[in-house]
XYZ file of C-alpha atoms in Angstrom:
670
model
C 72.907 190.343 -165.123
C 75.486 189.915 -162.497
C 77.670 192.600 -164.006
C 74.901 195.069 -164.565
C 73.658 195.156 -160.909
C 77.041 196.138 -159.467
C 77.379 198.812 -161.964
C 73.812 200.223 -161.257
C 74.310 200.495 -157.541
C 77.148 203.050 -157.540
C 75.284 204.885 -160.292
C 72.114 205.292 -158.103
C 74.151 206.288 -155.069
C 75.954 208.968 -157.085
C 72.709 210.509 -158.252
C 71.312 210.504 -154.673
C 74.418 212.066 -153.198
C 74.855 214.650 -155.921
C 71.258 215.812 -155.531
C 71.711 216.205 -151.744
C 74.947 218.147 -152.282
C 73.388 220.489 -154.726
C 70.368 221.208 -152.575
C 72.230 221.941 -149.293
C 75.944 222.549 -149.714
C 75.461 226.163 -150.330
C 73.598 226.695 -147.079
C 75.924 224.471 -144.996
C 79.120 226.101 -146.196
C 77.927 229.515 -145.205
C 77.158 228.379 -141.709
C 79.618 228.919 -138.962
C 77.806 226.918 -136.222
C 74.926 224.595 -135.541
C 72.778 227.322 -134.087
C 73.413 229.339 -137.291
C 72.152 226.458 -139.315
C 69.125 225.903 -137.049
C 68.305 229.621 -137.301
C 68.454 229.701 -141.016
C 66.261 226.573 -141.329
C 63.609 227.487 -138.712
C 62.347 231.191 -138.750
C 60.180 232.336 -135.838
C 57.743 235.078 -136.489
C 55.191 236.996 -134.433
C 51.416 236.894 -134.310
C 48.573 237.598 -131.941
C 46.760 234.324 -131.034
C 43.099 233.543 -130.645
C 43.116 231.350 -127.383
C 40.798 228.901 -125.855
C 38.187 230.232 -123.317
C 35.670 228.176 -121.368
C 32.354 228.620 -119.629
C 29.984 226.330 -117.659
C 28.542 224.870 -120.873
C 31.417 224.540 -123.193
C 34.244 226.447 -124.928
C 34.975 229.206 -127.470
C 38.155 230.456 -129.193
C 40.980 228.554 -130.730
C 43.287 225.771 -129.973
C 45.462 223.068 -131.655
C 43.214 220.092 -132.156
C 45.247 217.756 -129.957
C 48.340 217.407 -127.785
C 50.885 218.124 -130.613
C 52.012 221.033 -132.758
C 50.281 221.575 -136.034
C 52.556 221.541 -139.144
C 50.812 222.620 -142.420
C 51.878 224.029 -145.838
C 50.829 227.723 -146.414
C 48.172 228.414 -149.178
C 46.488 231.634 -150.149
C 42.664 231.757 -149.502
C 42.071 232.177 -153.273
C 43.581 228.699 -153.700
C 41.749 227.152 -150.812
C 39.382 225.128 -153.024
C 42.332 223.105 -154.327
C 43.297 222.024 -150.866
C 43.107 218.329 -150.370
C 45.038 218.055 -147.073
C 45.268 220.192 -143.834
C 46.804 223.531 -144.759
C 47.531 226.809 -143.179
C 45.325 229.356 -144.970
C 46.590 232.963 -145.387
C 43.643 235.385 -145.465
C 42.847 239.046 -145.417
C 40.501 240.193 -142.719
C 37.627 240.372 -145.174
C 38.469 236.825 -146.374
C 38.568 235.718 -142.794
C 34.870 236.604 -142.376
C 34.044 234.559 -145.476
C 36.167 231.589 -144.341
C 34.544 231.423 -140.909
C 31.251 231.315 -142.584
C 32.421 228.390 -144.819
C 33.864 226.505 -141.808
C 30.557 226.745 -139.966
C 28.511 225.416 -142.884
C 30.849 222.811 -144.374
C 32.458 220.235 -142.074
C 34.270 218.554 -144.918
C 35.822 221.888 -145.904
C 36.703 222.565 -142.234
C 38.736 219.229 -142.066
C 41.327 220.641 -144.295
C 41.954 223.747 -142.288
C 45.091 223.154 -140.398
C 45.406 226.798 -139.207
C 44.558 230.249 -140.201
C 46.915 233.241 -140.565
C 45.179 236.670 -140.822
C 47.197 239.366 -142.639
C 47.773 242.730 -140.850
C 46.035 245.679 -142.453
C 42.463 246.684 -143.385
C 40.721 245.820 -146.605
C 38.727 248.443 -148.452
C 35.510 246.487 -147.722
C 36.357 246.308 -143.994
C 37.101 250.021 -143.922
C 33.778 250.847 -145.383
C 31.577 248.297 -143.722
C 33.359 247.777 -140.458
C 34.234 244.666 -138.532
C 32.891 243.435 -135.171
C 33.415 239.789 -134.113
C 31.055 240.313 -131.162
C 27.297 239.755 -131.130
C 24.709 242.158 -132.365
C 23.467 242.638 -128.821
C 26.689 242.082 -126.645
C 25.731 240.638 -123.260
C 22.041 240.385 -124.125
C 21.495 237.897 -121.309
C 22.405 240.625 -118.675
C 20.089 243.164 -120.019
C 17.515 244.542 -117.551
C 14.788 244.281 -120.263
C 13.434 241.457 -122.388
C 13.916 242.818 -125.983
C 17.147 240.816 -126.370
C 16.938 240.660 -130.115
C 17.684 244.361 -130.507
C 20.706 245.231 -132.562
C 22.912 247.608 -130.732
C 25.810 246.352 -132.844
C 24.284 245.682 -136.269
C 27.585 244.615 -137.942
C 28.308 242.048 -135.139
C 29.404 238.757 -136.808
C 29.478 236.835 -133.562
C 32.472 234.791 -134.579
C 34.476 235.370 -131.400
C 31.786 233.265 -129.575
C 32.413 230.102 -131.564
C 34.848 227.246 -130.937
C 37.603 226.514 -133.541
C 39.570 223.280 -133.433
C 42.525 224.803 -135.194
C 44.935 227.733 -134.372
C 44.258 231.244 -135.622
C 46.733 234.036 -135.515
C 46.629 237.753 -136.515
C 50.139 238.429 -138.062
C 52.289 241.386 -137.426
C 53.460 243.617 -140.379
C 56.621 241.630 -140.537
C 54.958 238.296 -140.131
C 52.511 239.170 -142.974
C 55.348 239.971 -145.404
C 57.156 236.726 -144.471
C 54.063 234.445 -144.849
C 53.082 236.137 -148.084
C 56.556 235.198 -149.528
C 56.184 231.695 -148.210
C 52.787 231.320 -149.969
C 54.192 232.618 -153.253
C 57.044 230.128 -153.083
C 54.619 227.310 -152.574
C 52.627 228.387 -155.655
C 55.829 228.531 -157.739
C 57.055 224.983 -156.643
C 53.610 223.269 -156.973
C 54.977 220.076 -158.225
C 58.232 220.173 -156.311
C 59.163 217.718 -153.580
C 59.475 220.387 -150.949
C 56.985 222.881 -149.460
C 57.136 225.759 -147.029
C 55.191 224.991 -143.813
C 54.202 226.851 -140.711
C 54.407 225.125 -137.353
C 51.643 226.280 -134.898
C 52.397 225.833 -131.150
C 49.035 226.616 -129.695
C 48.446 223.588 -127.449
C 45.997 224.433 -124.767
C 46.166 222.518 -121.389
C 42.370 222.037 -121.439
C 42.528 220.291 -124.759
C 45.365 218.116 -123.499
C 43.530 217.075 -120.387
C 40.105 216.862 -121.966
C 38.588 219.395 -119.663
C 36.026 221.222 -121.850
C 34.105 223.418 -119.468
C 34.934 225.829 -116.663
C 33.954 223.595 -113.804
C 36.060 220.582 -114.842
C 39.081 222.641 -115.838
C 39.080 224.586 -112.578
C 38.964 221.262 -110.720
C 41.831 219.841 -112.837
C 43.635 223.240 -112.480
C 44.102 223.528 -116.269
C 42.483 227.043 -116.480
C 42.107 230.254 -114.504
C 39.122 232.619 -114.086
C 38.994 235.788 -116.187
C 39.299 238.687 -113.911
C 41.645 241.335 -112.525
C 41.337 244.435 -110.350
C 38.842 247.287 -110.553
C 39.679 250.721 -108.770
C 37.484 253.158 -107.047
C 38.252 256.515 -105.432
C 36.440 259.336 -103.770
C 36.777 263.089 -104.171
C 37.410 264.468 -101.579
C 38.596 261.457 -99.504
C 35.933 259.936 -97.289
C 36.444 260.432 -93.598
C 34.832 257.497 -91.883
C 34.844 259.281 -88.477
C 33.084 262.406 -89.796
C 29.403 263.098 -89.808
C 29.833 263.846 -93.558
C 30.183 260.093 -94.005
C 26.538 259.980 -94.658
C 26.467 262.297 -97.593
C 24.517 261.000 -100.703
C 26.839 259.518 -103.216
C 27.128 260.392 -106.950
C 28.876 257.377 -108.502
C 30.674 257.931 -111.858
C 31.926 254.850 -113.630
C 33.760 253.765 -116.711
C 35.347 250.475 -117.929
C 39.019 249.771 -118.557
C 38.801 246.317 -120.418
C 37.775 245.477 -123.989
C 37.510 242.259 -125.966
C 38.839 241.000 -129.301
C 39.092 237.770 -131.342
C 42.908 238.079 -130.780
C 43.828 237.957 -127.159
C 46.851 240.286 -127.259
C 45.653 242.849 -129.866
C 43.115 244.550 -127.778
C 42.943 248.291 -127.471
C 39.287 249.094 -127.410
C 40.024 252.893 -128.087
C 36.389 253.911 -128.671
C 34.826 251.228 -126.645
C 35.521 251.751 -123.773
C 38.824 253.423 -123.363
C 37.518 256.841 -124.575
C 35.231 256.820 -121.607
C 37.964 255.807 -119.204
C 40.144 258.702 -120.432
C 37.235 261.144 -120.124
C 36.672 260.042 -116.538
C 40.354 260.502 -115.654
C 40.421 263.917 -117.295
C 37.254 264.849 -115.418
C 38.795 263.765 -112.099
C 41.837 265.795 -112.851
C 39.886 269.019 -113.603
C 37.706 268.552 -110.434
C 40.749 267.952 -108.267
C 41.925 271.609 -108.918
C 38.630 273.106 -107.678
C 38.555 274.666 -104.185
C 35.947 273.994 -101.640
C 35.068 270.284 -102.455
C 34.752 269.437 -98.813
C 31.750 271.885 -98.620
C 29.819 270.064 -101.368
C 26.475 268.625 -100.384
C 27.119 265.239 -101.988
C 30.112 262.869 -102.130
C 31.760 262.277 -105.508
C 32.928 258.684 -106.031
C 34.681 257.306 -109.226
C 34.949 253.673 -110.095
C 36.757 252.004 -113.013
C 35.664 248.499 -113.634
C 37.527 245.610 -115.298
C 36.071 242.383 -116.682
C 32.934 244.182 -118.071
C 33.369 242.735 -121.565
C 32.934 239.210 -119.993
C 29.670 239.387 -118.109
C 30.240 242.659 -116.188
C 32.604 240.960 -113.814
C 33.838 244.213 -112.243
C 30.519 245.984 -111.579
C 28.741 242.838 -110.302
C 31.683 241.979 -107.911
C 31.669 245.659 -106.773
C 27.974 245.456 -105.857
C 28.605 241.987 -104.277
C 31.349 243.502 -102.000
C 29.034 246.372 -101.080
C 26.498 243.832 -99.892
C 29.218 242.236 -97.820
C 30.505 245.631 -96.633
C 33.986 244.164 -97.191
C 37.226 245.985 -96.639
C 37.521 246.609 -100.481
C 34.664 249.005 -100.269
C 35.209 250.453 -96.828
C 33.566 253.904 -96.586
C 30.904 253.153 -99.161
C 27.269 252.378 -98.481
C 25.059 251.164 -101.356
C 22.056 252.812 -99.771
C 23.643 256.220 -100.148
C 24.182 255.847 -103.866
C 21.805 258.543 -105.219
C 22.598 258.259 -108.964
C 25.019 256.425 -111.273
C 26.600 258.240 -114.219
C 28.521 256.067 -116.630
C 30.886 257.478 -119.349
C 30.658 254.984 -122.276
C 31.880 255.423 -125.792
C 32.514 259.137 -126.346
C 35.511 259.181 -128.729
C 33.455 259.734 -131.916
C 31.346 262.539 -130.645
C 32.739 264.889 -133.364
C 32.992 262.222 -136.137
C 31.177 262.594 -139.483
C 29.880 266.127 -138.723
C 27.957 264.900 -135.728
C 28.631 266.889 -132.631
C 25.976 265.366 -130.420
C 26.264 263.185 -127.243
C 23.342 261.151 -126.079
C 22.100 260.601 -122.541
C 20.618 257.160 -122.113
C 18.626 256.909 -118.996
C 17.176 253.920 -117.191
C 13.782 255.277 -115.965
C 12.102 258.474 -115.285
C 12.714 259.572 -111.706
C 13.463 262.711 -109.784
C 17.125 261.908 -109.553
C 17.291 261.164 -113.246
C 15.594 264.409 -114.174
C 18.074 266.253 -111.896
C 20.927 264.567 -113.708
C 19.522 265.594 -117.185
C 19.003 269.174 -115.952
C 22.612 269.340 -114.646
C 23.904 267.965 -117.916
C 21.982 270.670 -119.821
C 23.257 273.415 -117.423
C 26.879 272.104 -117.989
C 26.372 272.165 -121.731
C 25.091 275.751 -121.564
C 28.141 276.816 -119.511
C 30.626 275.614 -122.064
C 31.967 277.928 -124.658
C 31.998 275.244 -127.251
C 28.620 275.930 -128.971
C 28.999 273.073 -131.403
C 28.287 270.582 -128.757
C 24.746 269.446 -128.123
C 23.384 266.866 -125.707
C 20.148 264.973 -126.438
C 18.035 262.305 -124.654
C 18.296 259.031 -126.409
C 15.457 257.794 -128.558
C 12.388 256.614 -126.770
C 12.215 253.856 -129.325
C 15.256 252.142 -127.689
C 14.375 249.151 -125.525
C 16.410 250.457 -122.750
C 20.024 251.473 -121.887
C 22.824 250.108 -124.124
C 25.195 247.513 -123.090
C 26.924 249.076 -120.033
C 28.018 248.628 -116.369
C 24.706 250.368 -115.368
C 22.936 247.148 -116.289
C 24.472 245.383 -113.311
C 23.147 248.186 -111.017
C 19.662 247.950 -112.572
C 19.638 244.201 -112.360
C 20.475 244.473 -108.709
C 17.919 247.265 -108.037
C 15.589 248.223 -110.799
C 14.819 251.494 -109.125
C 18.390 252.678 -109.469
C 18.757 256.181 -110.931
C 21.331 256.219 -113.705
C 22.472 257.703 -117.020
C 24.969 256.502 -119.627
C 26.632 259.218 -121.809
C 27.399 257.934 -125.281
C 28.199 259.236 -128.654
C 25.359 257.100 -130.399
C 21.681 257.064 -130.132
C 20.034 253.898 -131.381
C 23.090 251.749 -132.278
C 26.853 251.823 -131.873
C 28.689 254.429 -133.895
C 31.879 252.260 -133.455
C 32.281 250.178 -136.685
C 35.012 248.130 -134.968
C 33.364 247.337 -131.738
C 35.402 244.668 -129.746
C 37.873 244.244 -132.597
C 41.642 244.782 -132.900
C 40.915 247.624 -135.333
C 39.441 249.718 -132.632
C 42.662 251.717 -132.105
C 43.620 255.424 -131.712
C 42.764 256.287 -135.360
C 39.073 255.446 -134.519
C 38.595 258.274 -131.955
C 38.946 262.000 -131.757
C 40.594 263.777 -128.774
C 38.391 266.778 -129.061
C 35.362 264.608 -128.461
C 36.874 263.117 -125.317
C 37.727 266.606 -124.021
C 34.193 267.720 -124.606
C 32.700 264.651 -122.842
C 35.107 265.121 -119.893
C 34.124 268.763 -119.697
C 30.386 267.867 -119.699
C 30.801 265.249 -116.990
C 33.045 267.295 -114.686
C 30.665 270.293 -114.657
C 27.587 267.987 -114.350
C 29.108 266.299 -111.371
C 29.972 269.602 -109.722
C 26.393 270.955 -110.295
C 24.837 267.805 -108.811
C 27.198 267.660 -105.893
C 26.761 271.257 -104.952
C 22.932 270.889 -105.210
C 22.721 274.590 -106.026
C 20.269 275.447 -108.754
C 21.726 278.998 -108.947
C 25.305 278.070 -109.308
C 27.219 281.052 -110.830
C 28.941 280.592 -114.205
C 32.125 281.814 -112.574
C 32.346 278.681 -110.464
C 31.726 276.381 -113.478
C 34.206 278.336 -115.627
C 36.939 277.316 -113.207
C 36.387 273.611 -114.195
C 38.519 273.135 -117.234
C 39.694 269.881 -118.669
C 43.392 269.696 -119.665
C 43.284 268.767 -123.357
C 47.082 268.086 -123.256
C 46.417 265.460 -120.492
C 43.744 263.762 -122.754
C 46.215 263.462 -125.637
C 48.795 262.209 -123.317
C 46.593 259.547 -121.934
C 45.613 258.481 -125.414
C 49.220 257.984 -126.480
C 49.971 256.128 -123.180
C 46.925 253.779 -123.277
C 46.365 253.244 -127.011
C 49.705 253.273 -128.758
C 52.997 251.362 -128.409
C 54.929 254.547 -129.021
C 55.452 255.709 -126.256
C 52.748 253.337 -124.722
C 53.027 252.522 -121.175
C 56.658 253.749 -121.271
C 55.297 257.352 -121.468
C 56.467 259.766 -118.747
C 53.025 260.007 -117.144
C 52.681 256.264 -116.533
C 56.375 255.937 -115.443
C 55.928 258.711 -112.911
C 53.644 256.259 -111.066
C 54.631 252.681 -111.905
C 57.207 250.523 -113.513
C 55.300 248.962 -116.449
C 55.919 245.302 -117.361
C 54.916 245.990 -121.044
C 55.362 248.869 -123.358
C 52.431 248.120 -125.661
C 49.102 248.522 -123.812
C 46.593 245.691 -124.058
C 43.122 245.966 -122.503
C 42.065 242.271 -122.419
C 41.052 241.528 -118.786
C 43.358 238.555 -118.378
C 43.132 236.021 -115.578
C 43.026 236.592 -111.767
C 46.164 235.224 -110.044
C 46.403 234.066 -106.538
C 43.859 234.731 -103.805
C 41.724 237.850 -104.536
C 42.334 240.692 -102.018
C 41.735 244.363 -101.502
C 45.501 244.655 -100.874
C 46.785 242.425 -103.575
C 50.308 241.410 -104.479
C 51.046 244.094 -107.011
C 52.836 241.439 -109.173
C 49.315 240.072 -109.788
C 47.721 243.401 -110.790
C 48.176 244.508 -114.464
C 49.881 247.653 -115.530
C 46.651 249.593 -116.373
C 44.983 248.882 -112.989
C 48.109 249.933 -111.169
C 48.479 253.116 -113.113
C 44.803 254.049 -112.627
C 45.044 253.340 -108.904
C 48.044 255.638 -108.497
C 46.628 258.325 -110.798
C 43.323 258.454 -108.924
C 44.994 258.242 -105.501
C 47.172 261.159 -106.409
C 44.497 263.416 -108.014
C 41.920 262.810 -105.177
C 44.344 262.977 -102.296
C 44.763 265.713 -99.732
C 48.171 266.258 -98.149
C 48.856 264.810 -94.744
C 49.706 267.080 -91.914
C 52.845 265.103 -91.114
C 53.964 264.993 -94.705
C 56.916 262.692 -95.289
C 59.163 262.763 -98.312
C 58.599 258.976 -98.724
C 56.832 255.837 -97.394
C 59.775 254.426 -95.673
C 57.397 253.728 -92.741
C 53.794 252.597 -93.338
C 51.344 255.332 -94.064
C 49.106 254.655 -91.143
C 46.333 257.073 -92.041
C 46.814 257.265 -95.828
C 48.130 255.577 -98.942
C 51.429 255.397 -100.553
C 51.513 256.648 -104.152
C 54.264 256.447 -106.781
C 56.150 253.860 -104.733
C 56.986 251.761 -107.751
C 58.500 254.647 -109.721
C 61.104 255.783 -107.288
C 61.153 253.062 -104.653
C 60.065 255.489 -102.015
C 56.711 256.927 -102.818
C 54.707 259.657 -101.122
C 52.203 259.327 -98.295
C 48.898 261.048 -98.837
C 45.268 260.872 -97.585
C 43.101 259.339 -100.235
C 40.257 256.943 -100.291
C 41.338 254.835 -103.218
C 40.907 250.977 -103.208
C 41.347 247.941 -105.378
C 38.330 245.665 -105.749
C 38.853 242.200 -107.083
C 36.907 241.584 -110.340
C 35.775 237.916 -110.850
C 32.605 235.953 -111.183
C 30.161 236.043 -108.175
C 29.708 232.309 -108.915
C 33.377 231.590 -107.838
C 35.004 231.053 -104.562
C 38.735 230.687 -103.844
C 39.536 228.228 -101.135
C 42.682 226.149 -100.297
C 44.435 227.640 -103.330
C 41.689 226.195 -105.586
C 38.916 227.814 -107.458
C 35.356 226.364 -106.869
C 32.134 226.958 -108.800
C 29.246 227.880 -106.464
C 25.590 226.926 -106.904
C 23.474 229.490 -108.638
C 21.538 231.784 -106.283
C 18.105 233.130 -107.131
C 18.831 236.267 -105.211
C 21.587 236.998 -107.791
C 19.759 237.360 -111.119
C 22.956 238.113 -113.114
C 24.689 235.159 -111.365
C 21.989 232.892 -112.635
C 23.007 233.593 -116.210
C 26.731 233.970 -115.443
C 28.711 231.864 -117.876
C 31.745 231.821 -115.465
C 34.425 232.538 -117.996
C 37.966 230.898 -117.728
C 41.015 230.865 -119.895
C 42.977 227.743 -120.561
C 46.490 227.528 -119.457
C 49.332 226.814 -121.940
C 53.084 226.320 -121.931
C 54.213 228.220 -125.006
C 52.637 229.933 -127.955
C 54.881 230.082 -131.011
C 54.936 230.339 -134.800
C 57.698 228.946 -137.020
C 58.062 228.636 -140.758
C 60.529 226.208 -142.524
C 60.983 224.054 -145.655
C 59.913 220.445 -145.369
C 59.723 217.568 -147.863
C 56.165 216.607 -148.895
C 54.837 213.225 -148.043
C 54.915 211.918 -151.587
C 58.622 212.627 -151.821
C 59.227 210.964 -148.404
C 57.495 207.888 -149.780
C 59.583 208.002 -152.921
C 62.819 208.242 -150.867
C 61.648 205.348 -148.749
C 60.741 203.239 -151.885
C 64.100 204.233 -153.469
C 66.001 203.174 -150.329
C 64.086 199.828 -150.128
C 64.914 199.266 -153.816
C 68.557 200.039 -153.405
C 68.764 197.781 -150.375
C 67.237 194.877 -152.293
C 69.363 195.527 -155.313
C 72.521 195.667 -153.202
C 71.603 192.419 -151.511
C 71.098 190.804 -154.910
C 74.228 192.213 -156.285
C 76.172 190.920 -153.239
C 74.617 187.490 -153.629
C 75.170 187.221 -157.330
C 78.691 188.601 -157.008
C 79.509 185.842 -154.479
C 78.118 183.189 -156.747
C 80.069 184.569 -159.739
C 83.252 184.601 -157.578
C 82.583 181.090 -156.189
C 82.261 179.730 -159.799
C 85.327 181.578 -160.979
C 87.348 180.018 -158.162
C 86.141 176.527 -158.950
C 87.244 176.868 -162.572
C 90.599 177.831 -161.505
């Protein structure tokens, strides 16, 4: 016995050491430095996260369940039934829909979901059926009518309005390939002692601090309000000292923000950016028309942000009008005669349908004038394959739109929303990451912009006998529309396109139309570092297109433009002074007040019906968001190593004791 134990110990140590050498020597020898070794062991990859959002009653979105990173082995969805421990599930988009349903209905199953990784790409089922994570009636609580169970968005799954206590990422193409390989490796070495794992770093400050609603997280400063900056401009510029300051106003609006399950993959091509591009193209075409100062009515254009989250932009715009604040200086709500909104118009020529639909709030003289002007504009266009129809009378009212805020504020508001659908959305990818440039048609946007531009001129001139020659001079630049699409809806060239760079220095190349959070104190003259790229571009574009030259034109804005605005200052560091009525308007909840560098939730006010149902959306702060993949030993092997170590230690101790006894006896015999 005494002889066997000493012999066994070196043998065990040899086996352990030889196994370690065979497993790692090849990798170690090829490394030239510790960073090289770390880089080969831990591979970072990219994805678009679902993040934690909060409101007054709770939270939605995704987060790690606690204060720590989540580490979980990767499994394919087809093998998810075999999962007995928290795992990172790799799913296609179609499988993701099924997975979310199972998670909602089976709490035991949900316990084994450590994280979800959604593959880039579109399944055949998704392509044919569509995918919308929003509700079937988005923003139903803000509707100016009571039929809230109507389905404007029939395929809406509502999944983006639920809370998930695990991280969810949409993978990039490269990330998809990497994680697919990792999942295959795990399937091959099912009974091996190692497994490839993903480390999710999606720790939200609100989760760490235990603040699970907007009011508490704003108090603890672990979140910030959703919001940004809307932009409005007038054509021609409003002269506050002139008698024409009292002209009736025709207000044309569009939205610049969209929503998605994944925060940073959010283009909203059809809904609502097609309408935004149509508005910008219409402004451009009208800016080249002579005699705008002689029009009977004032044209005003407004682009709102935050509309996907409770109509933050339009509601705040109306609130500022009531206050007559500096942000809306020159405007008077009592002078607004009609509101024309350009909604989703990018699919007007899709699937053989060449029809736009006019959704109106109610029958009134101003509404009838707008519809007549729209028909007149249609008849003046050479494109005979365009038709404009009134929306179905079976609709409960107008579709989800900024006009809802105006109607809630004043039910007698005259307004129209131009859309490419009648009774339900034509956008099969409403508020999803799949609503990209491939989902729209530039010809449809050109047609919509042409209709709107000529309609506005007809209304503003207030001349029933307007000659066709005048309208024929109003032509939309199709090349501008295509350029705006490539700038606002694609990464190549994206916001690095020449048009955008002629006005601003973008901070990102890839556009993203998520509203974001409002930083610092809201102001009509904000720190431009707190204003996102798209808002700054729109401000400069509108200021440029709606401006009139100053008499004392200077080549730059080296001195303050006392009676005008400075455009293109970012692009060349100098800028150009011009007369333009273009303003930023902060967009955030009317239930919030910023005081002493802190946000406070105000009590609800019965005079603000939309404020009464305002969720007050906020976004959790975070330190970093990161994904890594690496190989780790499984728990069973760790336990085996621990037991082997304990056994070796005990055996070594016994061997030493017995050896000492043996030696002591041998010495005594000598």
